[in-house]
Amino acid sequence: MFDAAGLRKYWYPVSRMPKNGGTWPTVDDMVQKNQRLVVFTSKSAKEASEGIAYEWRYIVENQCESYCYYYPESRTIQWLERTD
């Protein structure tokens, strides 16, 4: 779908995505490198097969007041240990 639409050329590659609380590039940096399309999936297998980032490796969401019924795999903000 992304290739057919001509969007692959704007794709921000998974290999460059920050891990373990690393810093994302600025939008300006992404635009200068022509890699400004960030795509996530909720299906982990798509990261290896299609190069689409598995969302729970790269993003966090605010802690739910109780059990996160819809997204039990989402991590709470406490797992992230920043050193900056």
CSV table of N, CA and C in Angstrom, one decimal, residues 1-3 8 11 14-15 39-54 57-58:
chain,number,residue,atom,x,y,z
A,1,MET,N,0.8,-1.2,0.0
A,1,MET,CA,0.0,0.0,0.0
A,1,MET,C,0.9,1.3,0.0
A,2,PHE,N,1.9,1.3,0.9
A,2,PHE,CA,2.7,2.5,0.9
A,2,PHE,C,3.5,2.7,-0.3
A,3,ASP,N,4.0,1.5,-0.9
A,3,ASP,CA,4.8,1.6,-2.1
A,3,ASP,C,3.9,2.1,-3.3
A,8,ARG,N,6.9,5.3,0.3
A,8,ARG,CA,8.0,4.7,0.8
A,8,ARG,C,9.2,5.6,0.9
A,11,TRP,N,9.5,7.4,4.2
A,11,TRP,CA,9.4,6.4,5.3
A,11,TRP,C,10.6,6.7,6.3
A,14,VAL,N,12.8,1.9,10.6
A,14,VAL,CA,12.8,1.3,11.9
A,14,VAL,C,14.2,1.3,12.5
A,15,SER,N,15.1,1.0,11.6
A,15,SER,CA,16.5,0.9,12.1
A,15,SER,C,17.0,2.2,12.7
A,39,VAL,N,5.5,5.4,10.8
A,39,VAL,CA,4.4,4.5,10.7
A,39,VAL,C,4.5,3.4,11.8
A,40,PHE,N,3.5,3.2,12.5
A,40,PHE,CA,3.5,2.1,13.6
A,40,PHE,C,2.4,1.1,13.3
A,41,THR,N,2.6,-0.1,13.9
A,41,THR,CA,1.6,-1.1,13.8
A,41,THR,C,1.4,-1.7,15.2
A,42,SER,N,0.2,-2.3,15.4
A,42,SER,CA,-0.1,-3.0,16.6
A,42,SER,C,0.3,-4.5,16.5
A,43,LYS,N,0.7,-4.9,15.3
A,43,LYS,CA,1.1,-6.3,15.1
A,43,LYS,C,2.6,-6.5,15.0
A,44,SER,N,3.2,-7.1,16.0
A,44,SER,CA,4.6,-7.2,16.1
A,44,SER,C,5.3,-7.9,14.9
A,45,ALA,N,4.7,-8.8,14.3
A,45,ALA,CA,5.3,-9.5,13.2
A,45,ALA,C,5.5,-8.7,12.0
A,46,LYS,N,4.8,-7.6,11.9
A,46,LYS,CA,5.0,-6.7,10.7
A,46,LYS,C,6.3,-5.9,10.8
A,47,GLU,N,6.9,-5.8,11.9
A,47,GLU,CA,8.2,-5.1,12.0
A,47,GLU,C,9.2,-5.8,11.2
A,48,ALA,N,9.3,-7.2,11.3
A,48,ALA,CA,10.3,-8.0,10.6
A,48,ALA,C,9.8,-8.2,9.1
A,49,SER,N,8.5,-8.4,8.9
A,49,SER,CA,8.1,-8.7,7.6
A,49,SER,C,7.9,-7.5,6.6
A,50,GLU,N,7.5,-6.4,7.2
A,50,GLU,CA,7.1,-5.2,6.4
A,50,GLU,C,7.9,-4.0,6.7
A,51,GLY,N,8.7,-4.0,7.8
A,51,GLY,CA,9.5,-2.9,8.2
A,51,GLY,C,8.6,-1.8,8.8
A,52,ILE,N,7.5,-2.2,9.4
A,52,ILE,CA,6.6,-1.2,10.1
A,52,ILE,C,6.9,-1.4,11.6
A,53,ALA,N,7.2,-0.3,12.2
A,53,ALA,CA,7.6,-0.3,13.7
A,53,ALA,C,6.4,-0.8,14.5
A,54,TYR,N,6.7,-1.8,15.4
A,54,TYR,CA,5.8,-2.3,16.4
A,54,TYR,C,5.7,-1.2,17.5
A,57,ARG,N,7.3,-1.0,21.1
A,57,ARG,CA,8.7,-1.0,21.3
A,57,ARG,C,9.2,0.5,21.3
A,58,TYR,N,8.4,1.4,20.8
A,58,TYR,CA,8.9,2.8,20.6
A,58,TYR,C,8.0,3.9,21.3
